[in-house]
Short mmCIF file of C-alpha atoms in Angstrom, two decimals:
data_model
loop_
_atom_site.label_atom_id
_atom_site.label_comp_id
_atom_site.label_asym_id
_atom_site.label_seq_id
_atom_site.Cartn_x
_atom_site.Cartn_y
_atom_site.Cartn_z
CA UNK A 707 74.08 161.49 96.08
CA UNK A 708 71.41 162.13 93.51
CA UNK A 709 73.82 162.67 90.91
CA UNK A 710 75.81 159.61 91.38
CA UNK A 711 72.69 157.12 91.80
CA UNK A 712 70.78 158.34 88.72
CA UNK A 713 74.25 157.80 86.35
CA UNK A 714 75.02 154.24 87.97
CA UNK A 715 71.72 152.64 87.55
CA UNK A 716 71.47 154.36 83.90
CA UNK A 717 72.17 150.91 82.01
CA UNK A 718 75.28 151.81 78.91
CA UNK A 719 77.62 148.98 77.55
CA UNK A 720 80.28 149.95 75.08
CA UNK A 721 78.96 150.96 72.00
CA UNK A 722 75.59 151.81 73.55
CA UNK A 723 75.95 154.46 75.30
CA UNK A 724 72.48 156.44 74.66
CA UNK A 725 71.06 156.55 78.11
CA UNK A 726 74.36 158.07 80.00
CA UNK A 727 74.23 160.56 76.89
CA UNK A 728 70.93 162.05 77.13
CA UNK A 729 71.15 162.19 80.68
CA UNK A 730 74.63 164.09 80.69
CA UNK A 731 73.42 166.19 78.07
CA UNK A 732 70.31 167.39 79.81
CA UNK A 733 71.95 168.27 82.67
CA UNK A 734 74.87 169.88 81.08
CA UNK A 735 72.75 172.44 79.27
CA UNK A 736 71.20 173.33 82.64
CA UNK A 737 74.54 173.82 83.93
CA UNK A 738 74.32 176.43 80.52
CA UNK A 739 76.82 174.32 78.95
CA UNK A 740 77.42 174.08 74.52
CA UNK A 741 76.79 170.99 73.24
CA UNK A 742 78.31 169.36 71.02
CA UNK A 743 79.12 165.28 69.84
CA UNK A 744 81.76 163.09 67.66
CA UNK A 745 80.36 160.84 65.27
CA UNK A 746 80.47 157.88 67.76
CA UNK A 747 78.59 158.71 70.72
CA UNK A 748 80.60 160.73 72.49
CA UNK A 749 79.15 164.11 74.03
CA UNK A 750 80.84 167.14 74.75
CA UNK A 751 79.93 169.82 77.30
CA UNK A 752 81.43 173.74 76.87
CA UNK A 753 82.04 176.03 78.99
CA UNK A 754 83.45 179.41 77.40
CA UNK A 755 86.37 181.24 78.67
CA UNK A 756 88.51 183.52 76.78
CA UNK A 757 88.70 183.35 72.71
CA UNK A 758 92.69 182.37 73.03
CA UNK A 759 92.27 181.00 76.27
CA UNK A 760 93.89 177.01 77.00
CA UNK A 761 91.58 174.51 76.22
CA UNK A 762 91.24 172.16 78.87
CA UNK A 763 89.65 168.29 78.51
CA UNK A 764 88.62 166.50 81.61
CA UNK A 765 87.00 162.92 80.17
CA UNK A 766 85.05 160.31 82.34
CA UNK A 767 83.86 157.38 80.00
CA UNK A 768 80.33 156.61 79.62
CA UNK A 769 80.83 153.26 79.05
CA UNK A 770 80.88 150.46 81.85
CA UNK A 771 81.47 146.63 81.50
CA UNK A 772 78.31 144.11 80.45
CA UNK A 773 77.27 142.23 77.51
CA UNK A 774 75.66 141.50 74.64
CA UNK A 775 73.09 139.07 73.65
CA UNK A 776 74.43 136.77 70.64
CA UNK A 777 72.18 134.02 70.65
CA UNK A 778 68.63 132.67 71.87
CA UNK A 779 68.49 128.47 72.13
CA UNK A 780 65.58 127.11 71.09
CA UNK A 781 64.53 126.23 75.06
CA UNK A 782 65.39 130.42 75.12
CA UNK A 783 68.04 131.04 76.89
CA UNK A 784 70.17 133.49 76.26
CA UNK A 785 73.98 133.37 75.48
CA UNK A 786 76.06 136.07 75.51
CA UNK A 787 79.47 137.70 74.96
CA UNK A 788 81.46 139.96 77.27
CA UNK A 789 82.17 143.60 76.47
CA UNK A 790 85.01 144.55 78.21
CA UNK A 791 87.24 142.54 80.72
CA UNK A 792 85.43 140.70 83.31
CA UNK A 793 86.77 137.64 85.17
CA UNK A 794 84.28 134.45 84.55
CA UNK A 795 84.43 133.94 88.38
CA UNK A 796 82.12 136.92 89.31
CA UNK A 797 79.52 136.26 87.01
CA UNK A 798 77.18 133.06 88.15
CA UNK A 799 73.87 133.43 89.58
CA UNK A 800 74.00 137.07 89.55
CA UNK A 801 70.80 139.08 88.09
CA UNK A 802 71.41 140.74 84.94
CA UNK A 803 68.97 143.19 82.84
CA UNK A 804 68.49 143.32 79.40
CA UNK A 805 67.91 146.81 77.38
CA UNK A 806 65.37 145.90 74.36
CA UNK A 807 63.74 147.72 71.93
CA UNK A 808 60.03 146.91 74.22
CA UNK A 809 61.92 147.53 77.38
CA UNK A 810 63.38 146.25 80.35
CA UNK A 811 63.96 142.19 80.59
CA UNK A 812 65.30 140.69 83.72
CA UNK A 813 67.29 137.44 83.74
CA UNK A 814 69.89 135.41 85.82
CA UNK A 815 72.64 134.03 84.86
CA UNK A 816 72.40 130.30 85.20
CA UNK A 817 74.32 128.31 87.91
CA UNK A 818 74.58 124.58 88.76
CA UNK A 819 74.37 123.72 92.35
CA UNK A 820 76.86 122.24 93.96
CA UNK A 821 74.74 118.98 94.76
CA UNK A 822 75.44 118.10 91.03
CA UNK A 823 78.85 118.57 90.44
CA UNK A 824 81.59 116.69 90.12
CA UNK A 825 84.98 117.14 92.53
CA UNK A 826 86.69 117.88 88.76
CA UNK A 827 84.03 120.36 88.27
CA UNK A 828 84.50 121.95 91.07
CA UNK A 829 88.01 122.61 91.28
CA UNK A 830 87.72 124.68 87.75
CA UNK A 831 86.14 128.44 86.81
CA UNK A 832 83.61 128.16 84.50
CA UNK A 833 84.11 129.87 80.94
CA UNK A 834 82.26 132.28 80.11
CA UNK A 835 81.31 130.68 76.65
CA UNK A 836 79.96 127.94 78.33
CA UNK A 837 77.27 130.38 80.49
CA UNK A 838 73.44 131.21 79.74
CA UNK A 839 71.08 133.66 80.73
CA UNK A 840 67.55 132.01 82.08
CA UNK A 841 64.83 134.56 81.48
CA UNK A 842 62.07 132.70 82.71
CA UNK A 843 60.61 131.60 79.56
CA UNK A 844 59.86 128.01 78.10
CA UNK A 845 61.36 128.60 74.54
CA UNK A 846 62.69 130.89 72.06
CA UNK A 847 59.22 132.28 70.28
CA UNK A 848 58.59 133.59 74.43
CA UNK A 849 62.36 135.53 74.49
CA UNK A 850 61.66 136.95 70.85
CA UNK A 851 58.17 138.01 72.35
CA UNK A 852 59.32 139.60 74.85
CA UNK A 853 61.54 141.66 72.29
CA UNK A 854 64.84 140.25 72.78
CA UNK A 855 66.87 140.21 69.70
CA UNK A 856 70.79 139.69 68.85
CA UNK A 857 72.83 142.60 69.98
CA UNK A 858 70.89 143.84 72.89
CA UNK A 859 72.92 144.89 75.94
CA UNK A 860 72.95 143.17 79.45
CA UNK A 861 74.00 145.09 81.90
CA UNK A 862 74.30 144.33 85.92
CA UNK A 863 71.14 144.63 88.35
CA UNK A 864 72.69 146.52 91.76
CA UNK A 865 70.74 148.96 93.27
CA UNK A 866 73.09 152.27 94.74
CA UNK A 867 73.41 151.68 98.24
CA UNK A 868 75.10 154.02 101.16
CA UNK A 869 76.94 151.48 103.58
CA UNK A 870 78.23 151.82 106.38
CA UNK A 871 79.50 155.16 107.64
CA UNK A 872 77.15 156.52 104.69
CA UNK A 873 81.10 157.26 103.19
CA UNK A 874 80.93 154.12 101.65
CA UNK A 875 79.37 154.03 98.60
CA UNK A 876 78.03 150.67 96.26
CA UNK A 877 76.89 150.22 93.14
CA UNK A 878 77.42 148.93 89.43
CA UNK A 879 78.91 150.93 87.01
CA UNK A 880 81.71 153.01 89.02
CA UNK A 881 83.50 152.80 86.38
CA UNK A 882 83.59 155.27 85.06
CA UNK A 883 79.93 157.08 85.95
CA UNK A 884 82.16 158.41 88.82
CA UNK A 885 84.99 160.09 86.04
CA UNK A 886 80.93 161.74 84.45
CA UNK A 887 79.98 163.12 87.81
CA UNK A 888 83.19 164.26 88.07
CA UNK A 889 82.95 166.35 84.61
CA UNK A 890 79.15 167.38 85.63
CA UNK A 891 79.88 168.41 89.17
CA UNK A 892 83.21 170.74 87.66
CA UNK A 893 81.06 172.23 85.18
CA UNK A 894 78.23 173.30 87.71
CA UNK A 895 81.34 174.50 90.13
CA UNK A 896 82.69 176.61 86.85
CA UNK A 897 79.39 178.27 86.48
CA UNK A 898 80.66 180.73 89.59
CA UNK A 899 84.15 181.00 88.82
CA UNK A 900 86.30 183.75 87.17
CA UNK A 901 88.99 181.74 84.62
CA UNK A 902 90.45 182.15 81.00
CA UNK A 903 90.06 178.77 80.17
CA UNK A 904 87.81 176.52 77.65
CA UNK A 905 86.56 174.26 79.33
CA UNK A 906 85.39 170.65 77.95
CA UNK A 907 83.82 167.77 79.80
CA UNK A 908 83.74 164.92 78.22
CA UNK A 909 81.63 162.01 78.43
CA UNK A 910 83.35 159.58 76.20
CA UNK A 911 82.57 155.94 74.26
CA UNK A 912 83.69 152.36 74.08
CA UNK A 913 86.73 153.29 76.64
CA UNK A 914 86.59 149.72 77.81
CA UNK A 915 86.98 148.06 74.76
CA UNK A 916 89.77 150.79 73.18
CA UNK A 917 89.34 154.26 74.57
CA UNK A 918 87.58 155.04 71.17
CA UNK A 919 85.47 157.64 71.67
CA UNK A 920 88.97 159.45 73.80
CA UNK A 921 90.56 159.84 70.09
CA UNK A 922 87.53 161.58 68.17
CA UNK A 923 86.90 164.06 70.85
CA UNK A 924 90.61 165.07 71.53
CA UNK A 925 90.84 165.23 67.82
CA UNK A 926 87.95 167.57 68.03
CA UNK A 927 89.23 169.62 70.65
CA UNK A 928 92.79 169.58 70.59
CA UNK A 929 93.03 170.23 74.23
CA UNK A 930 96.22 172.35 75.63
CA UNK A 931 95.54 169.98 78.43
CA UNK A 932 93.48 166.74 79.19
CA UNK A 933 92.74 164.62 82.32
CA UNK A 934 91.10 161.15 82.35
CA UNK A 935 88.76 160.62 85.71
CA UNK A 936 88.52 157.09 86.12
CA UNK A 937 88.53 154.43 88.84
CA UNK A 938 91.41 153.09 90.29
CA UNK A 939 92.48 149.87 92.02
CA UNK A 940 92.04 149.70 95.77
CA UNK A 941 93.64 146.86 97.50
CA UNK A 942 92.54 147.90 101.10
CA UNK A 943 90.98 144.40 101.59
CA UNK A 944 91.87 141.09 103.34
CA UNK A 945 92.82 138.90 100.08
CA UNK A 946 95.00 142.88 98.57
CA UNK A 947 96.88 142.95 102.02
CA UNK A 948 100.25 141.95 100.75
CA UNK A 949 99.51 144.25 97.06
CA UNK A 950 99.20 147.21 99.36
CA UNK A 951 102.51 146.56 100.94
CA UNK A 952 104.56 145.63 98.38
CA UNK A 953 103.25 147.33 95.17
CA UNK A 954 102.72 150.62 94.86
CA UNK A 955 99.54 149.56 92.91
CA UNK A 956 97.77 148.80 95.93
CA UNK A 957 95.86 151.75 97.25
CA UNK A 958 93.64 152.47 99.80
CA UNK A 959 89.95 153.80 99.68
CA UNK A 960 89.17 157.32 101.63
CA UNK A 961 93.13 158.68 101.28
CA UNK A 962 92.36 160.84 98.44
CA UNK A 963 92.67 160.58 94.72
CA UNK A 964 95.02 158.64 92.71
CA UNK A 965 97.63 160.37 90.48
CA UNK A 966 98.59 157.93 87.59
CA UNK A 967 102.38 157.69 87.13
CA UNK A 968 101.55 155.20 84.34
CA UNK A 969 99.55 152.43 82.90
CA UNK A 970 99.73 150.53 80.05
CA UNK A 971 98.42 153.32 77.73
CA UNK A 972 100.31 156.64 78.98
CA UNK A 973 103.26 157.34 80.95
CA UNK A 974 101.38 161.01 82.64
CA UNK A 975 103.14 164.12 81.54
CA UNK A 976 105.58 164.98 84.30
CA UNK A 977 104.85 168.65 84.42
CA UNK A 978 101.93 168.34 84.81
CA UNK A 979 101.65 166.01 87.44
CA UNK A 980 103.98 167.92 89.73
CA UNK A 981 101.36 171.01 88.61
CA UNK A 982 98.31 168.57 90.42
CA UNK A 983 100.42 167.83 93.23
CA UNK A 984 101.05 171.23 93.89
CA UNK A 985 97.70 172.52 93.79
CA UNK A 986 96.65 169.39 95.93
CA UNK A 987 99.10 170.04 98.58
CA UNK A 988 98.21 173.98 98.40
CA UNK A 989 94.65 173.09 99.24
CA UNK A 990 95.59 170.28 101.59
CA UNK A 991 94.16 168.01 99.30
CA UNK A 992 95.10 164.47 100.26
CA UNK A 993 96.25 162.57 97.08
CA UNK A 994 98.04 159.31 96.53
CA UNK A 995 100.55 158.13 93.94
CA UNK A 996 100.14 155.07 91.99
CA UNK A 997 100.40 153.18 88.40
CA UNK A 998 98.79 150.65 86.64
CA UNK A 999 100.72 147.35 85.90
CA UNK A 1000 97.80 146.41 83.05
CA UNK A 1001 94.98 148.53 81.45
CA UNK A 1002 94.82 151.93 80.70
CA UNK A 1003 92.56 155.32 80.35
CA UNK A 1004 91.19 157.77 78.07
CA UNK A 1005 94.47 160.03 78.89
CA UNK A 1006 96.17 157.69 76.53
CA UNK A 1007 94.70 158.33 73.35
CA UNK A 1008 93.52 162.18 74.47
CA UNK A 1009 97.38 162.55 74.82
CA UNK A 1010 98.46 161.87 70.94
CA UNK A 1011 95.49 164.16 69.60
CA UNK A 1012 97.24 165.99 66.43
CA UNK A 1013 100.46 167.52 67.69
CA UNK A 1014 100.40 165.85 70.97
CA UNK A 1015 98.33 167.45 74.36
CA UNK A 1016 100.30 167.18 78.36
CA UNK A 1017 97.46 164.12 79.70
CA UNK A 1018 97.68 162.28 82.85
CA UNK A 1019 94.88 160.23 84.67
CA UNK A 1020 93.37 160.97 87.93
CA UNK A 1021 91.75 157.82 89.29
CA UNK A 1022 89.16 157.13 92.21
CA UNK A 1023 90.31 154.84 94.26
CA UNK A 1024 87.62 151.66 93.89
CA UNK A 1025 86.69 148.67 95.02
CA UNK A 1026 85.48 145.12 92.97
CA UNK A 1027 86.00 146.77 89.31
CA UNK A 1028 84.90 145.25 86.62
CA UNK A 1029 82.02 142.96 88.19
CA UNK A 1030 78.34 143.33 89.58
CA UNK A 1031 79.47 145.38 92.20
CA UNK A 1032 82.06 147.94 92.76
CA UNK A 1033 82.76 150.79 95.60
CA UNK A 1034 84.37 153.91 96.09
CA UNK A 1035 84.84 156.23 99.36
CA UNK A 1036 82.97 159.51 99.44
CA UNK A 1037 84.92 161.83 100.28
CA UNK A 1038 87.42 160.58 97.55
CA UNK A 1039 84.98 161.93 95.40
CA UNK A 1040 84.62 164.91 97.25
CA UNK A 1041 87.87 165.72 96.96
CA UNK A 1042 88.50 164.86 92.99
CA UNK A 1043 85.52 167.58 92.18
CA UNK A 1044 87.78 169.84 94.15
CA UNK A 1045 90.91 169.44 93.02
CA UNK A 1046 89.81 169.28 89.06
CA UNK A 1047 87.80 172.70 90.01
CA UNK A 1048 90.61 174.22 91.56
CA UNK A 1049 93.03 172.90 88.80
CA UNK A 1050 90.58 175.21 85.99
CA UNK A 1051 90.42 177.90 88.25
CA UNK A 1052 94.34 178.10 88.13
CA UNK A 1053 95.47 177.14 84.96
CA UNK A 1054 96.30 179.83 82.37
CA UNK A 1055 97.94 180.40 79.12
CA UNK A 1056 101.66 180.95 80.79
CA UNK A 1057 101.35 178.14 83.11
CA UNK A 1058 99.86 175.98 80.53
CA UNK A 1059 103.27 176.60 78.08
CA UNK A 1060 105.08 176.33 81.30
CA UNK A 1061 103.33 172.90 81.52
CA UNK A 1062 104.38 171.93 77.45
CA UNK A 1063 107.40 173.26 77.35
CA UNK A 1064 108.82 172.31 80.57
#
């Protein structure tokens, strides 16, 4: 639990990434990991098998949904553009934070109360264009004092919380610090396993707005093998009741991880996913089978790396994506760090061309 607070109240918007980095690469090289990075942001954690053995990716992006400042009015408040998708409808009157060169400045995004608005008004979302971000300050020289400039990122303020059962997890950022502690927590599990594999976790860049930092690294690596760890959609909820039934995109929370039959990105290799599904039912790992009607994962991109690499994406099923708050069930989790562990510990050069060439 440690783990996954300290990576989902580290604050890191596309293209600024720095804070998941660090923090992934300090604990990688106490898990006695190499380390290496693209050009971009992305970082890279090594553990050594055999000289010819497969190399095997498993990628969580870095990245999560937020902002960035483009403007302060002259009454300073802050406007702002979105980075990534988020849905205008989530965003009033929540706190946000913004990361400046001086520090930490916290700010809410403005909201008009009902009293004042019209019935027209209040029949219709509010665009995102149109919001602000009220700091608490009487004019612009106050915001620039405080060290806010253009191009600083805003990220959600939600504190990790344990709800519930305690299998219930909240917080911001699920997406995808979960896929991170999912490459950390393999890597410490690999430090006490025999295998002939490479191994590389990846914490990648700017997946949300392009899977970016996905294509540098796999071009780095050329992985025999690579597996995006995202989130996933979970419809488990009053207003997803009729999803669930109907579409095999609605999944449920605490019934295991979600194997990706395709998004909009990647149709998953097929070997390969059969190869998952029988290590997961081996293990009596419980696993569910899904797709994504829109959006996609890192697996895309990883998959077209120089002569082409067998990718699919394993997702976590989640809760609330892509807003202030999101979810996810424990022992889903749980019971991805498994299955990627045990998925290393079995993989090999033969099955691996088995795999390819299938």
């Amino acid at each position: 639990m440690k783990l996954l607070k300290s990576l989902t109240e580290l604050n890191g918007v596309p293209g600024q990434e720095g804070e998941v980095k660090k923090y992934m690469e300090k604990l990688g090289k106490s898990y006695q990991a190499e380390v290496s990075y693209d050009n971009i942001g992305s970082v890279i954690l090594k553990k050594s098998g055999l000289s010819d053995g497969p190399r095997i990716a498993i990628a969580g992006h870095m990245d999560e949904v937020g902002f960035m400042v483009s403007r302060i009015t002259k009454d300073g408040f802050i406007r702002f553009i979105p980075l990534g998708g988020w849905y205008s409808q989530v965003l009033l009157a929540h706190e946000v934070e913004i990361t400046t060169k001086k520090g930490k400045v916290l700010g809410v995004i403005g909201s008009k109360p009902p009293h004042i608005l019209s019935d027209e008004d209040r029949q219709k979302p509010v665009s995102i264009d149109s919001m602000f971000i009220d700091i608490g300050v009487k004019n612009k020289e106050e915001a620039v004092g405080l060290g806010i400039t253009v191009g600083d990122m805003i990220t959600p303020v939600t504190k990790f919380s344990m709800l519930g059962n305690g299998n219930y997890l909240m917080a911001k950022a699920w997406d995808n610090r979960i896929g991170c502690a999912v490459v950390l927590e393999v890597l410490n599990n690999l430090q006490n396993l025999k295998h002939p594999n490479n191994y590389y976790g990846i914490g990648t860049v700017q997946e949300e707005v392009g899977c970016r930092g996905a294509k540098t690294t796999a071009n780095m690596i050329n992985p025999d093998i690579a597996i995006s760890v995202d989130v996933g959609i979970a419809n488990d909820i009053p207003a997803g009741e009729s999803d669930a039934l109907n579409d095999c995109h609605g999944m449920e929370m605490g019934k295991g991880p979600q194997i990706l039959l395709s998004d909009s990105g990647l149709i998953g290799h097929r070997a390969l996913r059969e190869f998952v599904i029988s290590v997961a039912e081996e293990l009596k790992i419980p696993y569910q089978i899904t797709f994504l009607k829109r959006g996609g994962t890192d697996a895309g991109p990883m998959s077209l790396a120089h002569d082409g690499c067998p990718s699919m994406s394993l997702c976590i099923p989640s809760r609330y994506i892509h807003s202030h708050t999101s979810m996810i069930h424990k022992e889903d989790y749980l019971n991805t760090v498994k299955l990627v562990t045990a998925l290393i510990e079995r993989l090999d050069k033969k099955t691996v061309n088995a795999i390819t060439y299938n």
